[in-house]
Coordinates of C-alpha atoms and ligand atoms in Angstrom, one line a residue:
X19 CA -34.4 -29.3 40.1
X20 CA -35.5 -29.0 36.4
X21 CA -38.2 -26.5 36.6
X22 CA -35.3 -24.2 38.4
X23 CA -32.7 -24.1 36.0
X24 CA -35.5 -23.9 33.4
X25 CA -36.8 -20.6 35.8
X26 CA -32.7 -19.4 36.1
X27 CA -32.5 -19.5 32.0
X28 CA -35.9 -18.3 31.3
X29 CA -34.7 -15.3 33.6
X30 CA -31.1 -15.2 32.1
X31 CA -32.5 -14.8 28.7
X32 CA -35.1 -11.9 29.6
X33 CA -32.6 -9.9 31.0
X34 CA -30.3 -10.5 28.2
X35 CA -33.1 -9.8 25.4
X36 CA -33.5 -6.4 27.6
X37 CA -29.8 -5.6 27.6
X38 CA -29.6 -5.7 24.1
X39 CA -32.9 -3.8 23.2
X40 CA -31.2 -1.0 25.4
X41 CA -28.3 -0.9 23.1
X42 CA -29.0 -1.6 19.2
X43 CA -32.5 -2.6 17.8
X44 CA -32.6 -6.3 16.7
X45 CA -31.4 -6.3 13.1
X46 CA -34.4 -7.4 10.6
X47 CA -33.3 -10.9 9.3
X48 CA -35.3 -10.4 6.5
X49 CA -34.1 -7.1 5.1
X50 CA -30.5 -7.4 3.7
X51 CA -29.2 -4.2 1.5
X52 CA -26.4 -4.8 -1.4
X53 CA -24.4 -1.2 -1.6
X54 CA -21.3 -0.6 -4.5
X55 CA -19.9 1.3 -6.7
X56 CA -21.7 1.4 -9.8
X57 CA -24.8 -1.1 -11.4
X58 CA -25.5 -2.0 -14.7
X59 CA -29.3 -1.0 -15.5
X60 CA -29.0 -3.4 -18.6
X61 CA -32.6 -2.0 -19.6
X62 CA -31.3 1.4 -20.2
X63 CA -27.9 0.4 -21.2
X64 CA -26.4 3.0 -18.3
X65 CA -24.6 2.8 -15.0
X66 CA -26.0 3.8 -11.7
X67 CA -22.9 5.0 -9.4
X68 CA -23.7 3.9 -5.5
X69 CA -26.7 2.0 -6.1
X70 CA -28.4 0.3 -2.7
X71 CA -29.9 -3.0 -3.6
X72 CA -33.1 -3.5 -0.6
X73 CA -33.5 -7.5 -0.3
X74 CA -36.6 -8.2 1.1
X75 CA -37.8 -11.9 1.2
X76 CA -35.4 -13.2 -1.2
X77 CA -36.8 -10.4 -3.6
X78 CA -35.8 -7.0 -4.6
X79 CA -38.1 -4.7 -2.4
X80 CA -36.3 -1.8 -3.6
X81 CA -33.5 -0.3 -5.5
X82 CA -31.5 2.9 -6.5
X83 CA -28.9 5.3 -5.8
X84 CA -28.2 6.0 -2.4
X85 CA -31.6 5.2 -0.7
X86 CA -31.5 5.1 3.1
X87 CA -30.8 2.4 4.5
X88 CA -33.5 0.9 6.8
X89 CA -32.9 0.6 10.4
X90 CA -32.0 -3.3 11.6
X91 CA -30.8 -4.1 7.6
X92 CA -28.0 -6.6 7.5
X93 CA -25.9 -4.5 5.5
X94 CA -23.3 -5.7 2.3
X95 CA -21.3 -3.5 1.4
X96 CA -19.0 -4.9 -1.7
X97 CA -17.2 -1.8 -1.8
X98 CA -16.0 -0.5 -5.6
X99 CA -17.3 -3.7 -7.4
X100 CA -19.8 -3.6 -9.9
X101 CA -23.4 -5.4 -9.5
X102 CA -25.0 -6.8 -12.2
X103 CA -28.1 -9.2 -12.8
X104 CA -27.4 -12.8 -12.5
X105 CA -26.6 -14.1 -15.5
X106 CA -28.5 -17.0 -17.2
X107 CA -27.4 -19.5 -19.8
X108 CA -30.3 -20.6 -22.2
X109 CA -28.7 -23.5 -23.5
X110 CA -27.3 -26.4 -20.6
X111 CA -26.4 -29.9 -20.5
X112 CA -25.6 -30.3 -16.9
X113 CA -26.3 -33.6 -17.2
X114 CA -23.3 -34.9 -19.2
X115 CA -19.9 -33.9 -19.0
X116 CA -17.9 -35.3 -21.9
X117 CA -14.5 -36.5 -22.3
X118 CA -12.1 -35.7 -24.9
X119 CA -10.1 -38.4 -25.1
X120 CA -12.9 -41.1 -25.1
X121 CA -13.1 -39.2 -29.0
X122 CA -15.9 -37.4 -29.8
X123 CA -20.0 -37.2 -29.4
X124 CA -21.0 -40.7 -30.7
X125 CA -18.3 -42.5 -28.1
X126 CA -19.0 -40.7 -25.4
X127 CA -22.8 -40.2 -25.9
X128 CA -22.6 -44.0 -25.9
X129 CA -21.1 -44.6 -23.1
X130 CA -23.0 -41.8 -20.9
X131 CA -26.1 -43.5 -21.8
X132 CA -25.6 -47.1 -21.0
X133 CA -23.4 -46.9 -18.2
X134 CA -24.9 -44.0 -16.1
X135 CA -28.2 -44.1 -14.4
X136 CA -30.4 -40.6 -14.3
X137 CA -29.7 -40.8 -10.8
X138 CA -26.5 -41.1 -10.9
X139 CA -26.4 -38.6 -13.8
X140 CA -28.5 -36.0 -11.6
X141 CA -25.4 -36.5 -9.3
X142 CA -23.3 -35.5 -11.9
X143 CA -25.7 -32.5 -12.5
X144 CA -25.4 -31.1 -9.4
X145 CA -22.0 -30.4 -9.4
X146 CA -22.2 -29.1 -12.7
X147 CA -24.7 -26.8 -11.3
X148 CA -22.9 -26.1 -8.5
X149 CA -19.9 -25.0 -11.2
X150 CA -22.1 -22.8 -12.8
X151 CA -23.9 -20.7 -10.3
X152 CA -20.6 -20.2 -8.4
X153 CA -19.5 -18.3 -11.8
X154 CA -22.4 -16.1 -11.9
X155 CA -24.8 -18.4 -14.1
X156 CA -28.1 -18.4 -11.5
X157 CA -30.4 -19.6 -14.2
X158 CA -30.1 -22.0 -17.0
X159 CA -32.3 -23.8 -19.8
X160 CA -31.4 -27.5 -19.8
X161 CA -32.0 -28.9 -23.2
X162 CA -32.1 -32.3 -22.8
X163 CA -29.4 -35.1 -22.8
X164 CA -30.5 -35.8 -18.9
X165 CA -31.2 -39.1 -19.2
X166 CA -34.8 -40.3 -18.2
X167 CA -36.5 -37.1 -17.1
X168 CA -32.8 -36.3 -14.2
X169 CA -33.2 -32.9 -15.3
X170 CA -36.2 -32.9 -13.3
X171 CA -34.9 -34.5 -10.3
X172 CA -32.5 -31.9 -10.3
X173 CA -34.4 -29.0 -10.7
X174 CA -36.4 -30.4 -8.1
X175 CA -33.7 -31.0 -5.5
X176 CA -31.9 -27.7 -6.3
X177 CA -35.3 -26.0 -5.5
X178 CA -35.8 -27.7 -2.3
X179 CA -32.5 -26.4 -1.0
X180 CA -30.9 -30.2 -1.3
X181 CA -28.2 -29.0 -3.7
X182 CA -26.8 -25.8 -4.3
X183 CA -27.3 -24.8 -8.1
X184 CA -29.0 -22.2 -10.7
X185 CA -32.2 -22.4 -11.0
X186 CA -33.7 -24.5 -14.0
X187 CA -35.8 -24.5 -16.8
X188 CA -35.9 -27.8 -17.7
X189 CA -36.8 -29.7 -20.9
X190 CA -36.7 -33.6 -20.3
X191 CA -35.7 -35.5 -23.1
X192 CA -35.2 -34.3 -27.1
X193 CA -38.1 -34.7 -29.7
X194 CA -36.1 -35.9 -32.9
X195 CA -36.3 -38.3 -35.5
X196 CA -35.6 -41.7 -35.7
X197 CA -31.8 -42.2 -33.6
X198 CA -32.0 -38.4 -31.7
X199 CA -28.3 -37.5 -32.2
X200 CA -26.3 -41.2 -31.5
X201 CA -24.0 -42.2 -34.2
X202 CA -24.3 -45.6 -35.7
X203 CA -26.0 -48.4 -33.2
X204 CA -26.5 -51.9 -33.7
X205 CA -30.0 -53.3 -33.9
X206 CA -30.3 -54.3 -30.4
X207 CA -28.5 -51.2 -29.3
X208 CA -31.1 -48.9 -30.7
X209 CA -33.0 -49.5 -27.7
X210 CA -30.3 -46.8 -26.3
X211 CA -31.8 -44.1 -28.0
X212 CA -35.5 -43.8 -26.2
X213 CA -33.3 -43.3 -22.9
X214 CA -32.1 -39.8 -24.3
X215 CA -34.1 -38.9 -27.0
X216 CA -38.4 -39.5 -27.8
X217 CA -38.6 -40.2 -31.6
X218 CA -41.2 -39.1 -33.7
X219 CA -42.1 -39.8 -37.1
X220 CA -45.7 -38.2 -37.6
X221 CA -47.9 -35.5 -36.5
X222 CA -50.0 -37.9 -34.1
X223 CA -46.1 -38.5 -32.1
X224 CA -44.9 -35.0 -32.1
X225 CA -48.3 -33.8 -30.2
X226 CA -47.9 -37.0 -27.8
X227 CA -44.4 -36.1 -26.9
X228 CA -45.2 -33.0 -26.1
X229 CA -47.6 -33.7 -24.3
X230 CA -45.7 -36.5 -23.1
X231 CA -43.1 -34.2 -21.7
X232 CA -45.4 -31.5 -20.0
X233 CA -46.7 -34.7 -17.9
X234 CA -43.1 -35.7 -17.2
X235 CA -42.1 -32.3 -15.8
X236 CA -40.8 -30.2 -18.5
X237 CA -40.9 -26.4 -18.8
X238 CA -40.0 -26.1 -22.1
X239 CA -39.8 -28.6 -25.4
X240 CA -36.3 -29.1 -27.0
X241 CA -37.1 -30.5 -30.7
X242 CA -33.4 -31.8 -32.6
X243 CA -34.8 -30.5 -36.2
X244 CA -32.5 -32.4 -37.8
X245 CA -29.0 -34.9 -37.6
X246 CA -27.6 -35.5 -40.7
X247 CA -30.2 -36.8 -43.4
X248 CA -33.0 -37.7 -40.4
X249 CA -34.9 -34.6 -40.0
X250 CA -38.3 -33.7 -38.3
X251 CA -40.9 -32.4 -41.1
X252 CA -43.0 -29.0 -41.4
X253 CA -45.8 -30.4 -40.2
X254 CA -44.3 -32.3 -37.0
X255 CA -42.6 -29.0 -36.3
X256 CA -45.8 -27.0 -36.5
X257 CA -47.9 -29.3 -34.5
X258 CA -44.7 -29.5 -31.9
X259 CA -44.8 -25.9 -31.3
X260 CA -48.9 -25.3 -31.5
X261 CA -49.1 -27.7 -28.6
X262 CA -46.6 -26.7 -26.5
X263 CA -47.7 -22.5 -27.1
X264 CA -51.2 -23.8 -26.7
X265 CA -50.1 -24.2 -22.6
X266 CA -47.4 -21.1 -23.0
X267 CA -44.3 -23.2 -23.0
X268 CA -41.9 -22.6 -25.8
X269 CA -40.2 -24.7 -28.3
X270 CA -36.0 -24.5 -28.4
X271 CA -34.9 -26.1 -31.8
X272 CA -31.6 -27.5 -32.3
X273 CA -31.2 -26.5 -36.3
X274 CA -28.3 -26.5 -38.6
X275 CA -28.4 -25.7 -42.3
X276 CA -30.7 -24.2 -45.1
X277 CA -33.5 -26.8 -45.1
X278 CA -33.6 -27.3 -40.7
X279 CA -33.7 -23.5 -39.9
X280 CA -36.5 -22.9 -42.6
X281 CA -38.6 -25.6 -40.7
X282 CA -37.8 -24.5 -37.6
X283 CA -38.3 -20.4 -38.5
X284 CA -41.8 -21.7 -40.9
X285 CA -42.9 -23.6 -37.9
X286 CA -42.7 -20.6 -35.1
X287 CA -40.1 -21.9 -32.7
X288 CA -39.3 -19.9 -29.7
X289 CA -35.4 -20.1 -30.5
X290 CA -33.2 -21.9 -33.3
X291 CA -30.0 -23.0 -30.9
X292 CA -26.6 -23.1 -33.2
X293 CA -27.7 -22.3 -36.7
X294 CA -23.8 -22.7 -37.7
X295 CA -25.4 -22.5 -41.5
X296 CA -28.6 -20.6 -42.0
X297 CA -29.4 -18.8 -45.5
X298 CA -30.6 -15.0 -45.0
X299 CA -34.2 -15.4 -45.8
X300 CA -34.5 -17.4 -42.7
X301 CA -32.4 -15.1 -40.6
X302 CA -35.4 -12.6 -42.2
X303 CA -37.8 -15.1 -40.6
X304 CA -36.3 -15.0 -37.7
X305 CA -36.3 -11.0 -37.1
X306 CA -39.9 -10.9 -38.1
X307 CA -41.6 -13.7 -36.2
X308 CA -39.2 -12.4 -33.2
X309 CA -37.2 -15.8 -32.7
X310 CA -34.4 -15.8 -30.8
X311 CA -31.0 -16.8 -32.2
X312 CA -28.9 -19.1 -29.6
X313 CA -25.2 -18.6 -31.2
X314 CA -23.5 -21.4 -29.0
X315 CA -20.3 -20.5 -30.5
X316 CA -16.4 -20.2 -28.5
X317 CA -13.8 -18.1 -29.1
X318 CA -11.1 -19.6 -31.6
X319 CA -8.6 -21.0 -29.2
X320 CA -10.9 -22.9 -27.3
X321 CA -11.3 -25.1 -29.9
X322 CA -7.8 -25.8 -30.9
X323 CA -6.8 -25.4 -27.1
X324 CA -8.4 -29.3 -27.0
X325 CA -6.5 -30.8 -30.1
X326 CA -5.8 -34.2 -28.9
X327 CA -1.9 -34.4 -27.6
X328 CA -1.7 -38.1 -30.0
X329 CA -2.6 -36.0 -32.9
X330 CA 0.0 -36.1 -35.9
X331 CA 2.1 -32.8 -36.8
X332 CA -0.3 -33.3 -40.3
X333 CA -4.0 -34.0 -38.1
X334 CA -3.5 -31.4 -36.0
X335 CA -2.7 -29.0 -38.7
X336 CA -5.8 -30.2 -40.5
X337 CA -7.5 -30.2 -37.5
X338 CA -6.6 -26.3 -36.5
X339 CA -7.9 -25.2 -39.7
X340 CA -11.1 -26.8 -39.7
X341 CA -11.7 -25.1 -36.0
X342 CA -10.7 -21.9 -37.6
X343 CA -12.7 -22.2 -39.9
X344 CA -15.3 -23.4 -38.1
X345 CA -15.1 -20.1 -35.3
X346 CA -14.6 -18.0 -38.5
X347 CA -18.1 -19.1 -40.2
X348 CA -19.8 -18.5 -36.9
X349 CA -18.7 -15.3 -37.0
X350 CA -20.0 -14.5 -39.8
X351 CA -23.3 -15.7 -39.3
X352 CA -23.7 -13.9 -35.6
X353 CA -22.9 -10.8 -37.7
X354 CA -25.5 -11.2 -40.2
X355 CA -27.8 -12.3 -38.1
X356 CA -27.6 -9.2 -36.0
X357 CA -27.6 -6.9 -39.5
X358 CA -31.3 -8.5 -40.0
X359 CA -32.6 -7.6 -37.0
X360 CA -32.2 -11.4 -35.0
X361 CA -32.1 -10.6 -31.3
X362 CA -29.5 -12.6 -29.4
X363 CA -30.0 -14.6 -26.6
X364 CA -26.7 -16.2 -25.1
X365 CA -26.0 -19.9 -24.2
X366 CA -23.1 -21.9 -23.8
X367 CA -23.7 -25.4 -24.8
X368 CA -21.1 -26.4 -23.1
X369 CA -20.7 -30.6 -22.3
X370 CA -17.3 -31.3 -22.1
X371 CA -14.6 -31.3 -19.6
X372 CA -12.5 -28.4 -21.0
X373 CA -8.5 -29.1 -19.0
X374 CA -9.4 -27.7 -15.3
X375 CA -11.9 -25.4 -15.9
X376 CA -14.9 -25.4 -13.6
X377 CA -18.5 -25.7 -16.0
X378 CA -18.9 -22.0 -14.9
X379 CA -15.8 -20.9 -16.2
X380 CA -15.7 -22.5 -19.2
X381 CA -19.6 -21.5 -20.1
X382 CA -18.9 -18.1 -19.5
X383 CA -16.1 -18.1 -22.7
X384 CA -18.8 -17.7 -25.3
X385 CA -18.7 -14.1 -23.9
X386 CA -15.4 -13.7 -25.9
X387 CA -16.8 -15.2 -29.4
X388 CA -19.8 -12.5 -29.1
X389 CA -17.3 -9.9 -28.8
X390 CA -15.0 -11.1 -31.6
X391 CA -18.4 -11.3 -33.7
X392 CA -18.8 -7.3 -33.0
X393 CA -21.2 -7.7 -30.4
X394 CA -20.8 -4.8 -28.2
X395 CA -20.3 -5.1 -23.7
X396 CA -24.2 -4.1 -23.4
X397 CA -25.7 -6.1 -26.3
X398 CA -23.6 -9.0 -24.9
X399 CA -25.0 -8.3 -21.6
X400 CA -28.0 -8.2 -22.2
X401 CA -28.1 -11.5 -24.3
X402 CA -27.1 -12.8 -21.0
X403 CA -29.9 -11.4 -18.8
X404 CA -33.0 -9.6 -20.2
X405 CA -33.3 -11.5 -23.7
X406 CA -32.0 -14.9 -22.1
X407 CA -35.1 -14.4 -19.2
X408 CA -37.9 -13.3 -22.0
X409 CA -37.0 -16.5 -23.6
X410 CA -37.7 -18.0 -20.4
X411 CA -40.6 -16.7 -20.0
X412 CA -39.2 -15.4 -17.0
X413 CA -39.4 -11.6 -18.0
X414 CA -41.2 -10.7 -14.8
X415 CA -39.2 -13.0 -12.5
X416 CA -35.1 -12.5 -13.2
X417 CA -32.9 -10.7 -15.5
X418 CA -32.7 -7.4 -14.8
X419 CA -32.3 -5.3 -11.2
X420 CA -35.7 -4.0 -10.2
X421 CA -38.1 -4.3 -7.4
X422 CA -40.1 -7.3 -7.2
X423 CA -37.7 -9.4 -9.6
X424 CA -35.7 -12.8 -7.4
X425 CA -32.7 -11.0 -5.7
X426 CA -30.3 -12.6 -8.5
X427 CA -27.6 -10.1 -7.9
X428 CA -23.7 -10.8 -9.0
X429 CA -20.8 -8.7 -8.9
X430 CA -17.6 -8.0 -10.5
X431 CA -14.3 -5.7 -9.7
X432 CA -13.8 -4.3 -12.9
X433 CA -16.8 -2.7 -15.3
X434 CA -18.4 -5.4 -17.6
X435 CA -19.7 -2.8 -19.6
X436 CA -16.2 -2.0 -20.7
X437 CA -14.3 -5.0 -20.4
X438 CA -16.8 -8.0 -21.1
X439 CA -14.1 -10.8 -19.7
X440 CA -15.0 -9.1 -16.4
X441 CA -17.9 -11.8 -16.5
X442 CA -15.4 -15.0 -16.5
X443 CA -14.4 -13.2 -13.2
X444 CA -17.6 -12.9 -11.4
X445 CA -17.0 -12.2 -7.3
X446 CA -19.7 -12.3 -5.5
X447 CA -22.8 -14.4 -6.5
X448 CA -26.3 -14.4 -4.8
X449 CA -29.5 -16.3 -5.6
X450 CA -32.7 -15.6 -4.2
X451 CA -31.1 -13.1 -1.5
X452 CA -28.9 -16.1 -0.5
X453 CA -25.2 -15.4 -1.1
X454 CA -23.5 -18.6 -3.1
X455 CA -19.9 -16.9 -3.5
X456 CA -18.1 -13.8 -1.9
X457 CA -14.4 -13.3 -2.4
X458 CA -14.6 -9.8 -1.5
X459 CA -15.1 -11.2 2.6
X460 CA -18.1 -10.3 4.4
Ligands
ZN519 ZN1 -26.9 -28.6 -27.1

């Protein structure tokens, strides 16, 4: 009885496979082709008008304007959008996600340590992830503030398809000096800090942390050069960044001020994240030894967007113009750091819940402050995608749309190279030939 409904379906099914042979070829699963209206070649600065996108394997196979389309392709056709290269964020904390109204870094850095686990901070991660590559973001640098090594776990569950999220160049925890960035702790509470941060106070630390991380899973080092008076020295700098470029990884530093950004430029760091305050002989270091400047700066209403509500008529006037100030000064400095020569590559730094904004959409805002800083569509762009993935060291892997690069592909309705907002509004999003988002419905 078995064997002949096995024989009946076993027949069913070779007919059938023959029925549809006579009519269309089965379509090649593996060859998918993205078709628009125009693509941004960010390498040439130039638009291609009906570019077809060949997906072969999760990779580009082939690209450019109107090829043929092979016979069997699953075909995508997003109509007059605009594709672009995914973009990438080079500076991420996805594994923190602060509140406002618990008042400030030291509170809620605090209570982020003590009371959540890495696991259940990786949780936390993944939806933050999730935020970000459903706005377009398909690669990020996480610089630490993940706990015990849950950037790791993350990276690793996001890469074995657990959890849907951009792919991750991960860090582990902050080299600093002694207290990372908490405020003030109590004696016994100081054991907090090795949670979050690895201190080091000579050269013998600095070249076991590094090593340290490496062993714990990190792709890159993240070094905090300095939090108020604690600072790490020349020489821990220099031995930070010989061994991590002695194994090709590169250094991010987290510098603010005359003294931290000469340290971190002196010592050969691959980027100096923030530099709010740098003096122009380091910004000449910086164009010379080819460092990367990480402006993590927002427009000028989204800092006073988040004055707290309790705040008097007097604080939040007090408050406003600080922010303004604030947004004004890092302005300036994006501009004369581009005037020497500092090549720009773009991260968000975002780690707070900003009103109802996903982490995507509020990531994507620093878009704005480049542009108010004189930064032009293309340059922007291209912070975002070929200067974000050389600082990766993933050059030959993602950030521009070429053959044999991951098929990191996103789209927009407008033209980003004219109207760079078009990049808070990102369409279509797909990652590794998968598509993650597609509101234009196929
Ligand atoms: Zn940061």
């Amino acid at each position: 009885m078995r064997d002949a409904r096995v024989w009946t379906l076993a027949v069913f099914f070779l007919f059938a496979a023959h029925a549809v042979s006579q009519t269309t070829p089965a379509p090649d699963a593996h060859l998918v082709v993205l078709k628009a209206e125009r693509m941004l070649d960010v390498k040439a600065q130039k638009i291609v008008s009906n570019p077809v996108v060949i997906i072969e394997g999760g990779k580009i196979k082939q690209v450019g304007a109107g090829l043929a389309i092979p016979a069997g392709a699953r075909v995508i056709d997003l109509g007059n959008a605009t594709l672009l290269p995914g973009l990438i964020d080079a500076h991420t904390h996805l594994l923190q996600n602060y509140d406002f109204a618990l008042g400030g870094d030291d509170n809620n850095m605090v209570l982020t340590v003590s009371q959540m686990s890495p696991a259940e901070r990786a949780l936390l991660g993944a939806k933050m992830g999730r935020e970000d590559l459903e706005a377009g973001i398909t690669t990020v640098r996480d610089v630490g503030n993940s706990g015990l090594n849950g950037d790791v776990a993350l990276r690793r569950a996001i890469n074995r398809g657990w959890v849907s999220g951009p792919r991750i160049v991960a860090s582990t925890r902050a080299l600093s000096a002694a207290g990372g960035q908490f405020g003030t702790l109590q004696h016994d509470a100081q054991e907090l800090v090795k949670q979050e941060y690895v201190e080091i106070a000579t050269v013998d630390d600095a070249r076991r942390a590094v090593q340290r991380a490496f062993y714990d899973g990190a792709d890159c080092i993240k070094v905090i050069v300095n939090t108020g008076p604690r600072v790490v020295s020349l020489d821990e700098m220099k031995a930070i960044v010989e061994e991590a470029h002695r194994v090709h990884k590169k250094v991010a530093a987290h510098a603010i001020g005359d003294d931290a950004t000469r340290i971190a430029a002196e010592a050969g760091v691959d980027s100096i994240e923030h530099a709010y305050i740098v003096p122009d002989d380091v910004l000449k270091t910086m164009a010379s030894k080819k460092i990367f400047l990480v402006p993590t700066d927002y427009p000028e209403a989204s800092y006073t967007d988040f004055i707290p509500q309790s705040a008097t008529p007097e604080e939040r006037k007090q408050m406003e113009d600080e922010m303004k100030g604030f947004a004004k000064g890092n302005s300036d400095r994006l501009k004369r750091a581009m005037a020497a020569g500092v090549r720009i590559a773009a991260g968000s730094d975002e780690y707070y819940q900003m009103g109802k904004r996903t982490r995507g959409e509020s990531s994507t805002l620093i878009y704005e402050a480049y542009r108010d800083s004189g930064m032009t569509p293309w340059q922007i762009i291209q912070a975002a995608t070929l200067n974000d993935a050389e600082l990766l060291g993933w050059q030959d892997r993602i950030g521009s749309i070429e053959a044999g690069k991951l098929a990191d592909i996103v789209a927009t309705s407008g033209d980003p190279s004219q109207e760079i907002t078009e990049l808070e509004k990102v369409k279509f999003v797909m990652k590794g030939g998968e598509i993650v988002r597609d509101d234009f419905g196929h």
